[in-house]
mmCIF file of C-alpha atoms in Angstrom:
data_model
loop_
_atom_site.group_PDB
_atom_site.id
_atom_site.type_symbol
_atom_site.label_atom_id
_atom_site.label_comp_id
_atom_site.label_asym_id
_atom_site.label_seq_id
_atom_site.Cartn_x
_atom_site.Cartn_y
_atom_site.Cartn_z
ATOM 1 C CA MET A 47 0.135 -0.028 -0.018
ATOM 2 C CA LYS A 48 1.195 3.441 -0.996
ATOM 3 C CA ALA A 49 -0.409 6.543 -0.123
ATOM 4 C CA ARG A 50 2.014 9.050 0.245
ATOM 5 C CA LEU A 51 -0.035 12.451 0.505
ATOM 6 C CA LEU A 52 1.739 15.193 -0.725
ATOM 7 C CA CYS A 53 1.357 19.318 -0.348
ATOM 8 C CA LEU A 54 -1.090 21.086 -2.674
ATOM 9 C CA GLY A 55 0.947 24.028 -2.824
ATOM 10 C CA LEU A 56 3.577 26.250 -0.906
ATOM 11 C CA ILE A 57 2.449 28.960 1.526
ATOM 12 C CA SER A 58 3.664 32.239 0.823
ATOM 13 C CA ALA A 59 6.928 33.479 3.225
ATOM 14 C CA LEU A 60 6.469 36.612 5.580
ATOM 15 C CA SER A 61 8.904 37.558 8.128
ATOM 16 C CA LEU A 62 7.436 36.513 11.395
ATOM 17 C CA SER A 63 8.494 39.536 13.134
ATOM 18 C CA ILE A 64 6.075 41.777 11.416
ATOM 19 C CA LEU A 65 3.156 39.746 12.196
ATOM 20 C CA SER A 66 0.998 41.173 15.220
ATOM 21 C CA PRO A 67 0.785 38.921 18.411
ATOM 22 C CA ALA A 68 -2.788 37.634 17.427
ATOM 23 C CA ALA A 69 -2.139 36.871 14.006
ATOM 24 C CA HIS A 70 1.676 35.022 15.506
ATOM 25 C CA ALA A 71 -0.814 33.269 17.923
ATOM 26 C CA GLN A 72 -2.979 31.944 15.071
ATOM 27 C CA LEU A 73 0.269 29.963 13.233
ATOM 28 C CA PRO A 74 0.848 26.626 13.457
ATOM 29 C CA VAL A 75 3.568 25.294 15.990
ATOM 30 C CA ILE A 76 6.054 22.917 14.770
ATOM 31 C CA CYS A 77 8.064 21.261 17.836
ATOM 32 C CA LEU A 78 11.474 19.611 17.262
ATOM 33 C CA ALA A 79 13.531 17.988 19.787
ATOM 34 C CA TYR A 80 17.158 17.649 18.624
ATOM 35 C CA ASP A 81 19.220 14.692 19.914
ATOM 36 C CA THR A 82 22.150 14.781 22.375
ATOM 37 C CA GLY A 83 24.345 17.867 21.693
ATOM 38 C CA GLY A 84 21.676 19.992 19.649
ATOM 39 C CA PRO A 85 22.642 21.839 16.678
ATOM 40 C CA GLY A 86 26.472 22.090 16.189
ATOM 41 C CA ASP A 87 27.014 18.159 16.188
ATOM 42 C CA SER A 88 27.906 18.144 12.380
ATOM 43 C CA SER A 89 25.289 15.416 12.518
ATOM 44 C CA PHE A 90 21.422 14.510 11.840
ATOM 45 C CA ASN A 91 20.799 17.375 14.598
ATOM 46 C CA ASP A 92 22.473 20.158 12.261
ATOM 47 C CA ALA A 93 20.984 18.547 8.946
ATOM 48 C CA ALA A 94 17.533 18.773 10.695
ATOM 49 C CA GLN A 95 18.432 22.599 11.733
ATOM 50 C CA ALA A 96 19.418 23.111 7.880
ATOM 51 C CA GLY A 97 15.987 21.736 6.949
ATOM 52 C CA LEU A 98 14.247 23.998 9.765
ATOM 53 C CA LYS A 99 15.887 27.136 8.229
ATOM 54 C CA VAL A 100 14.851 26.490 4.789
ATOM 55 C CA ALA A 101 11.380 25.641 5.800
ATOM 56 C CA ALA A 102 11.394 29.034 7.599
ATOM 57 C CA LYS A 103 11.679 30.980 4.241
ATOM 58 C CA LYS A 104 9.044 29.391 2.837
ATOM 59 C CA PHE A 105 5.938 28.548 5.501
ATOM 60 C CA GLU A 106 4.449 30.604 8.632
ATOM 61 C CA PHE A 107 4.595 28.438 11.492
ATOM 62 C CA THR A 108 6.195 29.277 15.321
ATOM 63 C CA LEU A 109 9.245 26.938 15.836
ATOM 64 C CA GLU A 110 9.709 25.150 19.468
ATOM 65 C CA THR A 111 12.531 23.192 19.888
ATOM 66 C CA THR A 112 14.315 21.164 22.840
ATOM 67 C CA VAL A 113 17.825 19.290 23.507
ATOM 68 C CA THR A 114 17.544 16.303 25.604
ATOM 69 C CA SER A 115 20.467 15.602 27.888
ATOM 70 C CA GLY A 116 20.302 11.821 26.494
ATOM 71 C CA GLU A 117 18.735 10.243 29.337
ATOM 72 C CA ALA A 118 15.776 8.246 29.095
ATOM 73 C CA GLN A 119 13.586 10.152 31.598
ATOM 74 C CA ASP A 120 14.986 13.304 29.882
ATOM 75 C CA ARG A 121 13.790 12.395 26.559
ATOM 76 C CA VAL A 122 9.782 11.769 27.963
ATOM 77 C CA ASP A 123 10.218 14.983 29.873
ATOM 78 C CA ARG A 124 11.507 17.106 26.770
ATOM 79 C CA VAL A 125 8.833 15.670 24.573
ATOM 80 C CA THR A 126 5.688 15.608 26.684
ATOM 81 C CA SER A 127 6.773 19.530 27.373
ATOM 82 C CA LEU A 128 6.463 19.821 23.556
ATOM 83 C CA VAL A 129 3.189 18.174 23.232
ATOM 84 C CA LYS A 130 1.325 20.536 25.967
ATOM 85 C CA LYS A 131 2.251 23.311 23.091
ATOM 86 C CA ASN A 132 -0.606 22.496 21.013
ATOM 87 C CA CYS A 133 2.050 21.471 17.852
ATOM 88 C CA SER A 134 0.800 20.282 14.558
ATOM 89 C CA ILE A 135 3.394 18.021 14.807
ATOM 90 C CA VAL A 136 6.362 17.045 17.276
ATOM 91 C CA ILE A 137 9.673 16.010 16.110
ATOM 92 C CA ALA A 138 12.017 14.147 17.269
ATOM 93 C CA VAL A 139 15.952 13.389 15.927
ATOM 94 C CA GLY A 140 17.644 10.171 15.775
ATOM 95 C CA THR A 141 16.755 6.411 17.149
ATOM 96 C CA GLY A 142 17.465 7.537 20.680
ATOM 97 C CA TYR A 143 13.686 8.945 21.064
ATOM 98 C CA ALA A 144 11.934 5.711 19.461
ATOM 99 C CA ALA A 145 10.874 4.161 22.979
ATOM 100 C CA THR A 146 10.093 7.472 24.143
ATOM 101 C CA LEU A 147 7.812 7.814 21.316
ATOM 102 C CA LYS A 148 6.244 4.106 21.242
ATOM 103 C CA ASP A 149 4.906 5.245 25.328
ATOM 104 C CA LEU A 150 3.940 8.719 24.195
ATOM 105 C CA SER A 151 2.534 8.148 21.050
ATOM 106 C CA GLN A 152 -0.330 6.351 23.274
ATOM 107 C CA LYS A 153 -0.442 8.616 25.984
ATOM 108 C CA TYR A 154 -1.408 11.366 23.460
ATOM 109 C CA PRO A 155 -3.048 9.364 20.484
ATOM 110 C CA GLU A 156 -4.371 12.888 19.351
ATOM 111 C CA THR A 157 -1.115 14.054 18.748
ATOM 112 C CA GLN A 158 0.991 13.511 15.443
ATOM 113 C CA PHE A 159 4.741 12.672 15.926
ATOM 114 C CA ALA A 160 7.537 12.300 13.654
ATOM 115 C CA ILE A 161 11.517 10.431 13.830
ATOM 116 C CA LEU A 162 14.049 10.809 12.102
ATOM 117 C CA ASN A 163 16.347 8.221 11.008
ATOM 118 C CA ASP A 164 14.435 5.410 12.879
ATOM 119 C CA ALA A 165 11.275 2.845 11.527
ATOM 120 C CA SER A 166 10.643 0.882 14.740
ATOM 121 C CA VAL A 167 7.831 2.409 16.347
ATOM 122 C CA ASP A 168 4.675 1.092 15.480
ATOM 123 C CA ALA A 169 2.175 3.632 16.078
ATOM 124 C CA LEU A 170 -0.712 4.986 13.721
ATOM 125 C CA ASN A 171 0.306 8.589 14.730
ATOM 126 C CA VAL A 172 4.214 8.311 14.436
ATOM 127 C CA THR A 173 5.459 9.227 11.122
ATOM 128 C CA SER A 174 8.771 7.347 10.402
ATOM 129 C CA ILE A 175 11.428 9.191 7.968
ATOM 130 C CA VAL A 176 13.776 6.821 6.676
ATOM 131 C CA PHE A 177 16.523 6.636 3.839
ATOM 132 C CA ALA A 178 17.055 3.872 1.141
ATOM 133 C CA ASP A 179 20.582 2.413 2.761
ATOM 134 C CA ILE A 180 20.516 -0.314 0.462
ATOM 135 C CA GLN A 181 20.382 2.507 -2.482
ATOM 136 C CA GLY A 182 23.471 4.414 -0.467
ATOM 137 C CA ALA A 183 25.487 1.134 -0.224
ATOM 138 C CA TYR A 184 25.371 0.035 -3.850
ATOM 139 C CA LEU A 185 26.363 3.703 -5.043
ATOM 140 C CA ALA A 186 29.257 2.994 -2.303
ATOM 141 C CA GLY A 187 30.024 -0.134 -3.245
ATOM 142 C CA TYR A 188 30.531 0.795 -7.219
ATOM 143 C CA ALA A 189 32.279 3.461 -6.308
ATOM 144 C CA ALA A 190 34.793 1.295 -3.757
ATOM 145 C CA ALA A 191 35.677 -0.967 -6.811
ATOM 146 C CA LEU A 192 36.201 1.641 -9.601
ATOM 147 C CA ALA A 193 38.714 3.444 -6.857
ATOM 148 C CA SER A 194 39.953 -0.182 -5.751
ATOM 149 C CA ARG A 195 43.713 -0.851 -6.943
ATOM 150 C CA THR A 196 44.130 -3.923 -4.938
ATOM 151 C CA GLY A 197 40.863 -5.693 -6.316
ATOM 152 C CA LYS A 198 39.604 -5.973 -2.381
ATOM 153 C CA VAL A 199 36.919 -3.506 -0.817
ATOM 154 C CA ALA A 200 35.022 -4.112 2.502
ATOM 155 C CA MET A 201 32.235 -3.019 4.429
ATOM 156 C CA VAL A 202 32.201 -2.398 7.777
ATOM 157 C CA GLY A 203 29.459 -2.101 10.053
ATOM 158 C CA TYR A 204 26.980 -3.584 12.344
ATOM 159 C CA SER A 205 25.450 -7.380 12.102
ATOM 160 C CA SER A 206 22.001 -5.630 11.778
ATOM 161 C CA GLN A 207 23.348 -4.142 8.198
ATOM 162 C CA LYS A 208 23.725 -7.391 6.599
ATOM 163 C CA ASN A 209 21.456 -6.594 4.157
ATOM 164 C CA ILE A 210 22.827 -3.448 3.109
ATOM 165 C CA PHE A 211 25.967 -5.614 2.054
ATOM 166 C CA GLU A 212 24.328 -8.546 0.395
ATOM 167 C CA LYS A 213 21.713 -6.186 -1.526
ATOM 168 C CA GLY A 214 23.630 -2.861 -1.857
ATOM 169 C CA PHE A 215 27.429 -2.898 -1.335
ATOM 170 C CA LEU A 216 28.221 -6.385 -3.079
ATOM 171 C CA PRO A 217 26.228 -5.771 -6.099
ATOM 172 C CA GLY A 218 27.540 -2.498 -6.448
ATOM 173 C CA ALA A 219 31.178 -3.616 -6.073
ATOM 174 C CA LYS A 220 30.444 -5.816 -8.653
ATOM 175 C CA ALA A 221 28.791 -3.838 -10.927
ATOM 176 C CA ALA A 222 31.819 -1.999 -11.407
ATOM 177 C CA LYS A 223 34.399 -4.771 -11.598
ATOM 178 C CA ARG A 224 32.877 -8.690 -12.035
ATOM 179 C CA ASN A 225 36.302 -9.606 -10.667
ATOM 180 C CA ILE A 226 36.491 -7.372 -7.338
ATOM 181 C CA THR A 227 36.685 -8.978 -4.195
ATOM 182 C CA ALA A 228 33.983 -7.684 -1.919
ATOM 183 C CA ASN A 229 33.847 -8.526 2.173
ATOM 184 C CA ILE A 230 32.000 -7.598 5.224
ATOM 185 C CA ARG A 231 33.301 -7.331 8.510
ATOM 186 C CA TYR A 232 30.464 -6.835 11.621
ATOM 187 C CA ILE A 233 31.416 -4.941 14.865
ATOM 188 C CA SER A 234 29.603 -4.020 18.178
ATOM 189 C CA SER A 235 32.072 -1.579 19.611
ATOM 190 C CA SER A 236 35.298 0.284 17.503
ATOM 191 C CA ALA A 237 35.872 -0.223 14.158
ATOM 192 C CA SER A 238 39.831 1.024 14.189
ATOM 193 C CA GLY A 239 41.215 -2.539 14.977
ATOM 194 C CA THR A 240 39.039 -4.140 12.326
ATOM 195 C CA THR A 241 39.871 -1.765 9.841
ATOM 196 C CA SER A 242 43.736 -2.491 10.408
ATOM 197 C CA SER A 243 42.974 -5.937 9.890
ATOM 198 C CA LEU A 244 41.215 -5.306 6.510
ATOM 199 C CA LEU A 245 44.130 -3.172 5.364
ATOM 200 C CA ARG A 246 47.093 -5.997 6.539
ATOM 201 C CA SER A 247 45.184 -7.998 4.064
ATOM 202 C CA GLY A 248 44.732 -6.306 0.960
ATOM 203 C CA HIS A 249 41.783 -4.392 1.216
ATOM 204 C CA ASP A 250 42.490 -0.712 0.216
ATOM 205 C CA VAL A 251 38.602 1.077 0.260
ATOM 206 C CA ILE A 252 36.558 0.655 3.464
ATOM 207 C CA TYR A 253 32.853 1.660 3.575
ATOM 208 C CA LEU A 254 32.158 2.605 7.182
ATOM 209 C CA THR A 255 28.336 2.181 8.095
ATOM 210 C CA THR A 256 28.331 2.440 11.911
ATOM 211 C CA SER A 257 27.071 6.019 13.280
ATOM 212 C CA GLY A 258 28.795 8.204 15.500
ATOM 213 C CA SER A 259 32.710 9.687 14.687
ATOM 214 C CA ALA A 260 34.378 8.030 11.884
ATOM 215 C CA THR A 261 37.884 9.712 12.920
ATOM 216 C CA ASP A 262 39.529 6.225 14.423
ATOM 217 C CA VAL A 263 38.812 4.448 11.292
ATOM 218 C CA PHE A 264 40.268 7.775 9.342
ATOM 219 C CA ASN A 265 43.347 7.679 11.512
ATOM 220 C CA VAL A 266 43.779 4.167 10.972
ATOM 221 C CA ILE A 267 43.714 4.824 7.193
ATOM 222 C CA ALA A 268 45.977 7.939 7.182
ATOM 223 C CA THR A 269 48.342 6.362 9.375
ATOM 224 C CA ALA A 270 48.443 3.055 6.993
ATOM 225 C CA ASN A 271 48.973 5.657 4.210
ATOM 226 C CA LYS A 272 52.110 7.415 5.561
ATOM 227 C CA ALA A 273 53.784 3.545 6.378
ATOM 228 C CA GLY A 274 52.706 1.847 3.117
ATOM 229 C CA ASN A 275 52.926 1.582 -0.493
ATOM 230 C CA PRO A 276 52.290 5.038 -1.596
ATOM 231 C CA ARG A 277 51.350 3.315 -5.228
ATOM 232 C CA ARG A 278 48.647 1.327 -3.554
ATOM 233 C CA PRO A 279 47.128 4.073 -1.055
ATOM 234 C CA ALA A 280 43.764 3.016 0.792
ATOM 235 C CA GLY A 281 40.944 5.386 1.329
ATOM 236 C CA ILE A 282 37.462 5.601 2.988
ATOM 237 C CA ILE A 283 34.008 5.802 1.984
ATOM 238 C CA THR A 284 31.606 7.644 4.972
ATOM 239 C CA ILE A 285 27.996 8.364 5.534
ATOM 240 C CA GLU A 286 26.852 11.922 6.138
ATOM 241 C CA PRO A 287 25.072 12.856 8.257
ATOM 242 C CA ASP A 288 25.564 9.325 10.153
ATOM 243 C CA GLN A 289 29.322 9.969 11.060
ATOM 244 C CA PHE A 290 31.121 13.300 11.484
ATOM 245 C CA LEU A 291 34.775 13.435 10.675
ATOM 246 C CA SER A 292 37.532 16.359 10.949
ATOM 247 C CA VAL A 293 40.027 16.308 8.315
ATOM 248 C CA ASP A 294 42.494 18.666 6.821
ATOM 249 C CA ALA A 295 43.868 19.681 3.449
ATOM 250 C CA ALA A 296 46.531 17.018 4.019
ATOM 251 C CA THR A 297 44.575 14.273 4.703
ATOM 252 C CA LYS A 298 41.213 14.868 3.120
ATOM 253 C CA LYS A 299 42.849 13.010 0.356
ATOM 254 C CA PHE A 300 42.010 10.022 1.806
ATOM 255 C CA VAL A 301 38.188 10.684 1.722
ATOM 256 C CA LEU A 302 37.279 8.807 -1.240
ATOM 257 C CA ALA A 303 33.710 9.370 -1.179
ATOM 258 C CA THR A 304 30.474 10.113 0.845
ATOM 259 C CA VAL A 305 27.008 8.834 0.689
ATOM 260 C CA VAL A 306 24.884 11.649 1.689
ATOM 261 C CA LYS A 307 21.135 11.219 3.347
ATOM 262 C CA ARG A 308 19.732 14.794 2.545
ATOM 263 C CA VAL A 309 17.686 14.331 6.124
ATOM 264 C CA ASP A 310 16.936 18.800 5.148
ATOM 265 C CA LEU A 311 15.180 17.988 1.958
ATOM 266 C CA ALA A 312 12.946 15.304 3.659
ATOM 267 C CA LEU A 313 12.366 17.632 6.631
ATOM 268 C CA ILE A 314 11.182 19.992 4.330
ATOM 269 C CA ASP A 315 8.786 17.506 2.937
ATOM 270 C CA LEU A 316 7.599 16.607 5.932
ATOM 271 C CA LEU A 317 6.705 20.173 7.214
ATOM 272 C CA THR A 318 5.225 20.789 3.537
ATOM 273 C CA THR A 319 2.802 17.917 3.981
ATOM 274 C CA THR A 320 2.328 18.617 7.936
ATOM 275 C CA LEU A 321 1.173 21.973 7.205
ATOM 276 C CA ALA A 322 -0.905 21.324 4.330
ATOM 277 C CA GLY A 323 -2.867 19.135 6.605
ATOM 278 C CA SER A 324 -1.852 15.767 5.457
ATOM 279 C CA THR A 325 0.441 13.158 6.678
ATOM 280 C CA LEU A 326 3.265 11.047 5.065
ATOM 281 C CA TYR A 327 1.736 7.725 5.307
ATOM 282 C CA ASP A 328 3.837 5.214 3.460
ATOM 283 C CA GLU A 329 3.802 1.524 4.785
ATOM 284 C CA ILE A 330 7.454 1.304 5.893
ATOM 285 C CA ASP A 331 7.512 -2.069 7.375
ATOM 286 C CA LYS A 332 4.480 -4.077 6.817
ATOM 287 C CA GLU A 333 5.449 -7.070 9.718
ATOM 288 C CA LEU A 334 5.636 -4.281 12.451
ATOM 289 C CA GLY A 335 3.067 -1.585 10.799
ATOM 290 C CA VAL A 336 5.532 0.960 10.862
ATOM 291 C CA PHE A 337 4.248 4.249 8.583
ATOM 292 C CA GLY A 338 5.967 7.371 7.135
ATOM 293 C CA HIS A 339 8.142 7.489 4.070
ATOM 294 C CA ARG A 340 11.152 6.106 2.858
ATOM 295 C CA TYR A 341 13.538 8.348 1.007
ATOM 296 C CA ASP A 342 15.567 7.584 -1.469
ATOM 297 C CA ILE A 343 17.410 8.757 -4.912
ATOM 298 C CA ASN A 344 14.384 9.146 -6.955
ATOM 299 C CA ASP A 345 13.418 11.682 -4.193
ATOM 300 C CA LYS A 346 16.995 13.264 -4.224
ATOM 301 C CA CYS A 347 17.555 12.604 -0.719
ATOM 302 C CA ILE A 348 20.012 9.812 -1.251
ATOM 303 C CA GLU A 349 22.957 11.468 -3.021
ATOM 304 C CA ILE A 350 27.189 10.278 -3.182
ATOM 305 C CA THR A 351 29.657 13.182 -2.891
ATOM 306 C CA LEU A 352 32.651 11.910 -5.099
ATOM 307 C CA ARG A 353 36.384 13.412 -3.147
ATOM 308 C CA ALA A 354 38.677 11.127 -5.367
ATOM 309 C CA PRO A 355 40.145 12.398 -8.478
ATOM 310 C CA ALA A 356 39.838 9.011 -10.304
ATOM 311 C CA LEU A 357 35.814 9.065 -9.072
ATOM 312 C CA VAL A 358 35.191 12.570 -10.639
ATOM 313 C CA ALA A 359 36.865 11.301 -13.879
ATOM 314 C CA ALA A 360 34.402 8.334 -13.420
ATOM 315 C CA THR A 361 30.968 10.227 -12.722
ATOM 316 C CA SER A 362 29.066 9.502 -15.584
ATOM 317 C CA LYS A 363 29.657 5.653 -15.025
ATOM 318 C CA ILE A 364 28.312 6.753 -11.065
ATOM 319 C CA ASN A 365 25.495 8.698 -12.633
ATOM 320 C CA ALA A 366 24.775 5.606 -14.720
ATOM 321 C CA ALA A 367 25.160 3.179 -11.242
ATOM 322 C CA SER A 368 22.627 5.766 -9.515
ATOM 323 C CA VAL A 369 20.030 4.695 -12.214
ATOM 324 C CA ALA A 370 20.520 1.101 -10.912
ATOM 325 C CA ALA A 371 20.415 1.727 -7.762
ATOM 326 C CA SER A 372 17.408 4.078 -7.524
ATOM 327 C CA LYS A 373 15.466 0.336 -9.052
ATOM 328 C CA LEU A 374 16.501 -1.188 -5.548
ATOM 329 C CA GLY A 375 13.950 -1.645 -2.282
ATOM 330 C CA ALA A 376 14.564 -1.151 0.839
#
């Protein structure tokens, strides 16, 4: 079942500062709960804020935000405080809010909630905003194979991401080079040791699908490049905004490409639909009963940024791979 409801038009943008108090009081209220750290995290919080800034130029609404400390009770308290502000929608940033929304969606059945980057809350009044990770992994696999000089590439991620490798990264790598060797390594904590092992065994491109900082893995790759064969440099493919990574001019050459989830565009679409009085209501997980929308290449919400010169030169091939990736399912 696919019943995605889109907005009928854009509301004219006016500066909120020139509205009278009475007019301001009549505006719809959009509420957003940032994850730990709030804006400035170079991750999902920043991506969500970017979407809000664009939406504020297009629509008239009052914005209410809060930032959690990350503790379970604080998440409940923060979201509950937003619910009481008569929000048109309460948006939670990140999977850390899943348990919170599972409980509060039942306690406040008349409130519409949404959660970014999570598809586990089985409630009719919770809209899950997720991304087509398999499509992104296909592009990463394709780029990794093109960039590899040893013919061995790998994905490092969580055991829950098996499908991302088998349906995305592996087929993408094979589509680029039939004889490529593509492996997967699952981790539960730091990925640096696993990365070191892969580099020693000849894998020269690592696709990192974990969340949080990518600095440890990047440092392993940078160190290996300084000590290894300069004719066979190693590189990393990252994901934004899942990972954050600070690099400088001397080390950025080891970041070959970045798969980008356009959280800002997804949030704008969510607000567009909400302010038009509708709901994103695709069936994301039929068995669990999770509804919302999975944003993909066709929505222009899955992209790949090419950084290595060899990949930039192969832009036309990777664009063709994007067409193939766009046909893949969840």
